[in-house]
XYZ file of C-alpha atoms in Angstrom:
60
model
C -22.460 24.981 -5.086
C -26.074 24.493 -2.833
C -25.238 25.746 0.803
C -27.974 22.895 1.428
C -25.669 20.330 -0.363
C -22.797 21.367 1.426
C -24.211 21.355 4.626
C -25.744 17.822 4.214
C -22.545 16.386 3.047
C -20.873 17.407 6.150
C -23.858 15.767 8.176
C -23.632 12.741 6.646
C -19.238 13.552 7.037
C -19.736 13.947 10.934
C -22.414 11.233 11.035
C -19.679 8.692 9.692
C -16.918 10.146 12.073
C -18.862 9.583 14.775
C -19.934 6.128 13.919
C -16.083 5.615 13.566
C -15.151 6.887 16.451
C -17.731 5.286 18.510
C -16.579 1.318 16.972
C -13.454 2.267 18.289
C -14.291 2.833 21.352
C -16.283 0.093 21.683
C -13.921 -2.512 20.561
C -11.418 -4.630 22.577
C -8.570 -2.052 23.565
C -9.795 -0.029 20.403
C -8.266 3.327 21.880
C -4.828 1.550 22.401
C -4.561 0.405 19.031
C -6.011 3.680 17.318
C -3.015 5.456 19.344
C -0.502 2.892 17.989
C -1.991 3.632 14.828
C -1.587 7.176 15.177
C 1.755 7.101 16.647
C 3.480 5.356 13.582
C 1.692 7.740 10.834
C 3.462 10.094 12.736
C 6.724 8.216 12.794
C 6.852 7.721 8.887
C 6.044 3.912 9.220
C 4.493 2.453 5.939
C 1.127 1.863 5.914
C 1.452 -1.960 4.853
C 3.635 -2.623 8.018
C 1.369 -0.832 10.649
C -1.087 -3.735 11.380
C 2.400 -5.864 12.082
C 3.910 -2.860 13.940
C 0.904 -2.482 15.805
C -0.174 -6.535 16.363
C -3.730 -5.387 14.866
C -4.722 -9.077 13.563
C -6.403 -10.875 15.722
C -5.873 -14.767 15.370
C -8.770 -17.055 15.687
């Protein structure tokens, strides 16, 4: 494969990351939940009950 290719992929990769990573930051007690999140990946919680586990939804 193009080093050229590969090298822009992972631009656009990091691009993305950062983006992510920067929304997170920026939104209300985004680290907090992004460390809940983390924490119950870790502790073999499913991945349907993590926005319960973790109170992500926000109610209007």
């Amino acid at each position: 494969m193009n080093k050229e290719i590969l090298k822009g992929v992972l631009i656009v990769l990091l691009g993305v990351a950062a983006l992510l990573g920067l929304s997170v930051l920026m939104a209300d007690s985004g680290p907090d939940k992004a460390g809940c999140i983390a924490r119950a990946l870790k502790s073999n919680v499913a991945v349907g009950n993590i926005e319960r586990v973790c109170s992500l939804r926000s109610y209007p």
